[in-house]
Coordinates of C-alpha atoms and ligand atoms in Angstrom, one line a residue:
X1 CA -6.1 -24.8 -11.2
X2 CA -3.2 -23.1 -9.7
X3 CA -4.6 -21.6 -6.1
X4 CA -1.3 -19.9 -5.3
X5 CA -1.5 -18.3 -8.6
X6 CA -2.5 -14.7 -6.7
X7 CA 0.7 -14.5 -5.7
X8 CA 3.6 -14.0 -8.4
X9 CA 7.5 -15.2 -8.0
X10 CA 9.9 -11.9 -7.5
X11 CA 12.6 -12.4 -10.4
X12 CA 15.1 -14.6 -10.4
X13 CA 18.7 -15.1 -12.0
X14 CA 18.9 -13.2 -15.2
X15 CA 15.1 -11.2 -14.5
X16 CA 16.9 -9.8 -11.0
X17 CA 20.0 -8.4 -13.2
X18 CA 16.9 -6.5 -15.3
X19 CA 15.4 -5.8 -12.4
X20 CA 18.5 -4.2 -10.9
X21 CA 19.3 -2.0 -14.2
X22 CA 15.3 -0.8 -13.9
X23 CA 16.0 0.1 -10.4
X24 CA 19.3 1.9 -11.7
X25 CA 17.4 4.1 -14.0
X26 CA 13.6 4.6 -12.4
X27 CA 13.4 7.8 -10.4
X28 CA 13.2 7.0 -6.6
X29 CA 9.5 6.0 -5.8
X30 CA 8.4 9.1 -3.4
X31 CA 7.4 8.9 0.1
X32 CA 3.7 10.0 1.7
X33 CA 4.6 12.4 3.9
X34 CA 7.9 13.4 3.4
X35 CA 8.0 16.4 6.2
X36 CA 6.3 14.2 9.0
X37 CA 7.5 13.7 12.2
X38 CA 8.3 10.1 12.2
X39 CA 10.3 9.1 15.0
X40 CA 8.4 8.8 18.6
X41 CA 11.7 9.6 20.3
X42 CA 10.6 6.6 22.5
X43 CA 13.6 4.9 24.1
X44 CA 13.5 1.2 24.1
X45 CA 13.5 -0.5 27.1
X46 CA 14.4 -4.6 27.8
X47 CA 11.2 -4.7 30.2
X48 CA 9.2 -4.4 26.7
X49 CA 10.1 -8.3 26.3
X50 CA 8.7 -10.8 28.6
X51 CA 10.6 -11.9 31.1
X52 CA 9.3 -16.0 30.4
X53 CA 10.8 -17.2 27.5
X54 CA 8.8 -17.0 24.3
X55 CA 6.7 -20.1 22.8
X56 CA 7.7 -21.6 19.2
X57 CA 4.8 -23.3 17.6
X58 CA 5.1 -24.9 14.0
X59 CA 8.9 -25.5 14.6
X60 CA 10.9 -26.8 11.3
X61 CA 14.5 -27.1 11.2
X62 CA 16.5 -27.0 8.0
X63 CA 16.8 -30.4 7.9
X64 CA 13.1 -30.6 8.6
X65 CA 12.6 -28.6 5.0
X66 CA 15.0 -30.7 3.3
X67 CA 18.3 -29.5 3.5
X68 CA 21.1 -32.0 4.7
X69 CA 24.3 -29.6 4.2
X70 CA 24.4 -26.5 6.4
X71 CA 24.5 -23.2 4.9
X72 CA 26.8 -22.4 7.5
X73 CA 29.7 -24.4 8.6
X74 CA 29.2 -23.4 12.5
X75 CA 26.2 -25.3 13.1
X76 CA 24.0 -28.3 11.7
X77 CA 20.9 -27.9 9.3
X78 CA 19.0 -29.6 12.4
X79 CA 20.3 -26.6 14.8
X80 CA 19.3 -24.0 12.3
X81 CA 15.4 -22.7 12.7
X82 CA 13.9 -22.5 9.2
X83 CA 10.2 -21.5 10.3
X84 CA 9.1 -21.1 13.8
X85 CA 5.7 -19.3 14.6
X86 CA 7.2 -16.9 18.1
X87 CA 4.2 -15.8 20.5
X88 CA 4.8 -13.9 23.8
X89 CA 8.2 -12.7 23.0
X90 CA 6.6 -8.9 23.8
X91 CA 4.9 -7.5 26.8
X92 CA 1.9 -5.7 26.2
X93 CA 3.9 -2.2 26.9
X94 CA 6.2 -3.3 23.7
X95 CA 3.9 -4.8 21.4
X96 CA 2.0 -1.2 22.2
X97 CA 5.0 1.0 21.7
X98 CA 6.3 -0.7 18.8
X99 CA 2.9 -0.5 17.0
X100 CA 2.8 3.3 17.6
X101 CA 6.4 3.5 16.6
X102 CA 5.5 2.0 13.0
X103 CA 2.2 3.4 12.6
X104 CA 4.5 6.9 12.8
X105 CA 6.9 5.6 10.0
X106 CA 4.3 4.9 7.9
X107 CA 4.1 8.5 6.6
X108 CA 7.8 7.5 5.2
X109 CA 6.7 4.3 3.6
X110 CA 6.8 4.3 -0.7
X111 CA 5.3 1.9 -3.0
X112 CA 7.2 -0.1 -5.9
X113 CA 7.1 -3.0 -7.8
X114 CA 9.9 -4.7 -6.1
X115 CA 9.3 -7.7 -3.8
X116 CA 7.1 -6.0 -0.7
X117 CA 4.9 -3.4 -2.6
X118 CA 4.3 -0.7 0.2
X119 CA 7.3 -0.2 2.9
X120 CA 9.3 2.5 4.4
X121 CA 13.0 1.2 4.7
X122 CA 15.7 1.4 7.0
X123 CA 13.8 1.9 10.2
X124 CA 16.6 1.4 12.7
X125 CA 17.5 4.8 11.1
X126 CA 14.4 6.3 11.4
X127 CA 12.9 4.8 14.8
X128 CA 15.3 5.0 18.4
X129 CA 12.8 2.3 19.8
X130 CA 13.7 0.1 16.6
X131 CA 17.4 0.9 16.9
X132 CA 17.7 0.6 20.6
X133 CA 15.8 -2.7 20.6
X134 CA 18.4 -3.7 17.6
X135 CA 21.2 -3.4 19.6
X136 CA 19.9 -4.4 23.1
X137 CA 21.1 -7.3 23.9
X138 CA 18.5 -9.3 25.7
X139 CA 16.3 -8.8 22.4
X140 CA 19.7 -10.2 20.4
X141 CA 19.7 -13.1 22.6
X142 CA 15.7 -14.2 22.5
X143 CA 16.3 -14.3 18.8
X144 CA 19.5 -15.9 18.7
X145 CA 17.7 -18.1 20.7
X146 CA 14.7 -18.4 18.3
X147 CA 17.5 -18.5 15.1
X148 CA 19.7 -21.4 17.0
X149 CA 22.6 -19.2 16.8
X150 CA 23.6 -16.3 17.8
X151 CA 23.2 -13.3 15.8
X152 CA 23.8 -9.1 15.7
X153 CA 21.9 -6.6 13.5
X154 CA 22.6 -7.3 10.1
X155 CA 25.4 -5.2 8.9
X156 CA 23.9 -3.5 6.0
X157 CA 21.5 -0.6 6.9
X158 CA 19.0 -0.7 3.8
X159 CA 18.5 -4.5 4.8
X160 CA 18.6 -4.3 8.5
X161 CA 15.1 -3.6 9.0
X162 CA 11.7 -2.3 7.0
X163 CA 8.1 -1.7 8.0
X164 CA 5.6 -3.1 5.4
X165 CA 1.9 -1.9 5.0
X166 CA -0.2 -4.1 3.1
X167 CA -4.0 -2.6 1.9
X168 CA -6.7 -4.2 -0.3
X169 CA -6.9 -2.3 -3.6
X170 CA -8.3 1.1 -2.7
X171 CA -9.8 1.5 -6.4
X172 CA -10.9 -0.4 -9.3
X173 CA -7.9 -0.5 -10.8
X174 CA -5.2 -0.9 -7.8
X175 CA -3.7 -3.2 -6.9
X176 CA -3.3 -4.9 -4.0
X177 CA 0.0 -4.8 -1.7
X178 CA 1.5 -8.3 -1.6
X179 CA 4.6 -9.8 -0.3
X180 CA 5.5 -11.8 -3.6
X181 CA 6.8 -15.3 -3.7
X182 CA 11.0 -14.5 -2.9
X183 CA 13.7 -15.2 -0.7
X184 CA 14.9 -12.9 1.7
X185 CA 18.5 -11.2 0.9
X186 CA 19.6 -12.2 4.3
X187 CA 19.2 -15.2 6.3
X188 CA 18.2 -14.8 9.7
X189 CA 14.9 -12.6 9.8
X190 CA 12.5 -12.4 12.3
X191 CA 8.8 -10.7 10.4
X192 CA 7.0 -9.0 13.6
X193 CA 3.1 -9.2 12.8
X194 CA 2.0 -5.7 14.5
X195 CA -1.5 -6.0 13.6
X196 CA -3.7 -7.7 15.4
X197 CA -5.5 -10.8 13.0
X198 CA -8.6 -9.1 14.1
X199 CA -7.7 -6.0 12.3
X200 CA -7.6 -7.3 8.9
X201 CA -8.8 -10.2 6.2
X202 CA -6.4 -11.7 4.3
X203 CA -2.4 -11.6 4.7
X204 CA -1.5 -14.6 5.2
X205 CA 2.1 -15.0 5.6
X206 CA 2.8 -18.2 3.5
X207 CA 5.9 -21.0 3.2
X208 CA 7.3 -23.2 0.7
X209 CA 7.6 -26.4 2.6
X210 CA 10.9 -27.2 1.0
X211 CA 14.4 -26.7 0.2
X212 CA 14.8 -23.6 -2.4
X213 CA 15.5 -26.3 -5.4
X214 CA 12.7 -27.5 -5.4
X215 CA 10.4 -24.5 -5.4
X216 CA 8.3 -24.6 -8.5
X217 CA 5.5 -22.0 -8.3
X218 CA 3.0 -24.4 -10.5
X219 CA 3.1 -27.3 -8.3
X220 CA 2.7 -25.7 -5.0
X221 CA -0.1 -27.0 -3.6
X222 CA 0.6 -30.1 -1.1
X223 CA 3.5 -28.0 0.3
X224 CA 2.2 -24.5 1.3
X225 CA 2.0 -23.9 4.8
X226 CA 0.4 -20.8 6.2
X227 CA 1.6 -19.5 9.6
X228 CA -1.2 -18.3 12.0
X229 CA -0.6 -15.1 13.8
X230 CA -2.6 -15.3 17.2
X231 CA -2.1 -11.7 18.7
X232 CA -0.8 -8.6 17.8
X233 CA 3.3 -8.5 18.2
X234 CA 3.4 -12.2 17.5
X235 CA 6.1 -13.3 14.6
X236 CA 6.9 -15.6 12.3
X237 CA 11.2 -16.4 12.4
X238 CA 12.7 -17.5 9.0
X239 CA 15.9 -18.6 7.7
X240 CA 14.5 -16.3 5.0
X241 CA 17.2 -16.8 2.3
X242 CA 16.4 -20.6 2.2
X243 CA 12.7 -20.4 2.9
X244 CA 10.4 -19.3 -0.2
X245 CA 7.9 -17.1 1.2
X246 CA 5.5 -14.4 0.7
X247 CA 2.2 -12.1 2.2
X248 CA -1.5 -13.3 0.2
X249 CA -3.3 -10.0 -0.8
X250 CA -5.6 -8.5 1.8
X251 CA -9.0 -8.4 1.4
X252 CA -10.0 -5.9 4.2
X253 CA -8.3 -3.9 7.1
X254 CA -4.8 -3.4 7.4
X255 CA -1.5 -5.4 8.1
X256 CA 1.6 -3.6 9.5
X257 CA 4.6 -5.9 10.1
X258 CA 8.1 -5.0 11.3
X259 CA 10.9 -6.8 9.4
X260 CA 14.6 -7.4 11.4
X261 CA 17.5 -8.8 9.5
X262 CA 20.1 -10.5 11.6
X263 CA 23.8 -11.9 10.6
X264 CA 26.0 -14.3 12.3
X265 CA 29.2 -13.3 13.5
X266 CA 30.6 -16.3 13.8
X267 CA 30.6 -16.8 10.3
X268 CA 31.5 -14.2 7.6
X269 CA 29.3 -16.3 4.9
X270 CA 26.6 -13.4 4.1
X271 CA 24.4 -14.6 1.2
X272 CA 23.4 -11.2 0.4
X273 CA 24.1 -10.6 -3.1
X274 CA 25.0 -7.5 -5.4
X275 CA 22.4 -8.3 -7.3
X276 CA 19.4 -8.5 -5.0
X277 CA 20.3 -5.3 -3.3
X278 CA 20.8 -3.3 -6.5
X279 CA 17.6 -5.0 -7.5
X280 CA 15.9 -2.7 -4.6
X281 CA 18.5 0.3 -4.8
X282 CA 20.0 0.4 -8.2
X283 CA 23.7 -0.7 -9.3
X284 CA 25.0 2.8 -8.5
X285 CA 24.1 3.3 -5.2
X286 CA 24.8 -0.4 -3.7
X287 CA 28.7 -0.1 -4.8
X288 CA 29.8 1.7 -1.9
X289 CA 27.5 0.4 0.6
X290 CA 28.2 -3.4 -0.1
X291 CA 32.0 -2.7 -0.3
X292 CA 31.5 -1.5 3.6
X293 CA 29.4 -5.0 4.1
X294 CA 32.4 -6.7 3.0
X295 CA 34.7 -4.7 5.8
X296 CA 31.9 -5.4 8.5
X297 CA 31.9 -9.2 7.8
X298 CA 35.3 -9.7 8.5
X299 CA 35.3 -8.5 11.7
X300 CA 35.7 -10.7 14.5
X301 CA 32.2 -11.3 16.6
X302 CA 33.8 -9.7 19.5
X303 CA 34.9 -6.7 17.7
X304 CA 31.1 -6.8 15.9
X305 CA 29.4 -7.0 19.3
X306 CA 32.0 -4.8 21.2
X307 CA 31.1 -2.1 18.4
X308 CA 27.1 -3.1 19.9
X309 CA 28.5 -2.1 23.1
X310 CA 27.3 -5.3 24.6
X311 CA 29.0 -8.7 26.0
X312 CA 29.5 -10.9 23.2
X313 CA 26.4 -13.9 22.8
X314 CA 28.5 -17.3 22.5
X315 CA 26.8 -21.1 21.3
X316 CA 26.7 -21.6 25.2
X317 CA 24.1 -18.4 25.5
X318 CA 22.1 -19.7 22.9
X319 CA 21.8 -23.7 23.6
X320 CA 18.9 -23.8 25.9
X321 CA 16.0 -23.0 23.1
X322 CA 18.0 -26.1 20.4
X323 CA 15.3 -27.9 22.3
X324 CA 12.3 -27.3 20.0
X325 CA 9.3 -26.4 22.3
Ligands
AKG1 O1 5.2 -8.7 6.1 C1 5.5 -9.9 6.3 O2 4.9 -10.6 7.1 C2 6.7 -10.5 5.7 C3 7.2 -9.7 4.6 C4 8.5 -10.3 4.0 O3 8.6 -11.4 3.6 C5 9.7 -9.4 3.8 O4 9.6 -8.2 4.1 O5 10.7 -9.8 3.2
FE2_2 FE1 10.7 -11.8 3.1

């Protein structure tokens, strides 16, 4: 009996090139509320983290999953955070604002079939509390920190940052909103669980305790971990293009989470591909866009962090949290 079964792998190789020419030709998927207000025009502000460093529970390294070769020449797999559950990163002032920020954007958010089935995109654009907190500094640090290296906002808008909604099926014939078995197109992703567990049954955010070889989706069952989620603005960190993963199907309430891509500057190895984008956006409309991530990748990490308009965050910054707490 296959107990992961609820929970289908997104396509890979040749399926995400079909995937990407569906995306090409289906009509946009439409938003709720198109004409809604959705930014709370709240600024961001660093006193919205805690000022004690945040506690990592569950810690794996990439060499803890498996992998002995780095993906990244600048550090070592045992440097490199594949999993770590975060608590207290937030004061109670953030964790409120930011829920009130993405309950807002939720009147943007569309359903699809791709990976994450209910979401409203790009919500550094949308949000100045999500895009101030992007490019604060002391929030780049905590999850450089968290990561193992240090990091800026992900270069490409579209895959910088997304709110998901997940529901149980409303009707008989819904379905329900699930993160599918996938890896992330980026690497360094923190998933912000905005809901409090109490809110909701169901949603589990789940891992593949393993290196990406050797994921077989009939043979999970000794190496599935689920992450626990304590309080509300707690998070789960992944090295999410590395790190199978996915979001069980609710059974009651509703789970909001906030989803922040990060690259490293220090590197210009992005392992974003063509086709996983223009499996979300079509082929058409990720040519330009992913032409400009090449520029932005070959910047140097001062230039990418003077652009920020903040001091650049060096190995020395980030050092103190390689100690796994
Ligand atoms: O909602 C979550 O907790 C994680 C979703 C996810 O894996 C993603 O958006 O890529
Ligand atoms: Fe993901």
């Amino acid at each position: 009996m296959k107990r992961q079964s609820e929970l289908p792998v997104f396509a890979q190789g040749v399926g995400r090139l079909k995937a990407a020419l569906h995306a090409s030709l289906a009509p946009a998927s439409r938003c709720k509320h198109p004409g809604a207000l959705l930014d709370t025009l709240q600024h961001w502000n660093d006193s919205y983290l805690r000022s004690d460093s945040p506690c990592l529970s569950g810690y794996r390294s990439l060499a803890d999953l498996g992998y002995t070769v780095s993906p990244l020449v600048i550090s070592q797999p045992e440097q490199m955070t594949a999993v770590a559950q975060v608590s207290g990163l937030f004061s109670e002032e953030g964790i409120t604002q930011l829920r009130r920020a993405c309950y807002q954007l939720e009147a943007g958010s569309s359903t699809s079939d791709w990976i994450i089935s209910n979401r409203t995109r790009a919500a550094t654009q949308l949000s100045t509390l999500i895009r101030e907190m992007m490019n604060s500094r002391a929030f780049l640090l905590a999850v450089s920190r968290i990561a193992g290296v240090p990091l800026v906002p992900h270069p490409f808008l579209r895959a910088r940052s997304q709110v998901n909604y997940f529901y149980p099926p409303q009707g008989q014939y819904d379905r329900a909103q699930i993160g599918m078995w996938h890896t992330d197109g980026t690497s360094f992703v923190l998933n912000i669980l905005l809901s409090d567990p109490s809110e909701y049954e169901g949603g589990e955010f789940v891992y593949f305790d393993g290196p990406v070889e050797r994921f077989d989706v009939d043979g999970l069952d000794d190496c599935v971990r689920t992450c626990s989620v304590g309080t509300s603005g707690d998070a789960v960190y992944i090295y999410g293009s590395r790190v199978f993963h996915g979001v069980r199907p609710l059974t009651k309430g509703r789970r909001m989470s906030l989803v922040l891509s990060f690259h490293c500057p220090y590197s210009e190895v992005d392992v974003n591909k063509f086709w996983h984008l223009a499996s979300d956006d079509g082929v058409l409309s990720t040519i330009r866009p992913w032409l400009q991530l090449k520029r932005d990748l070959a910047l140097a990490p001062c230039d990418q962090y003077q652009r920020l308009g903040i001091d650049p965050i060096t190995f020395a910054d980030v050092a103190p949290s390689l100690v796994p707490r």
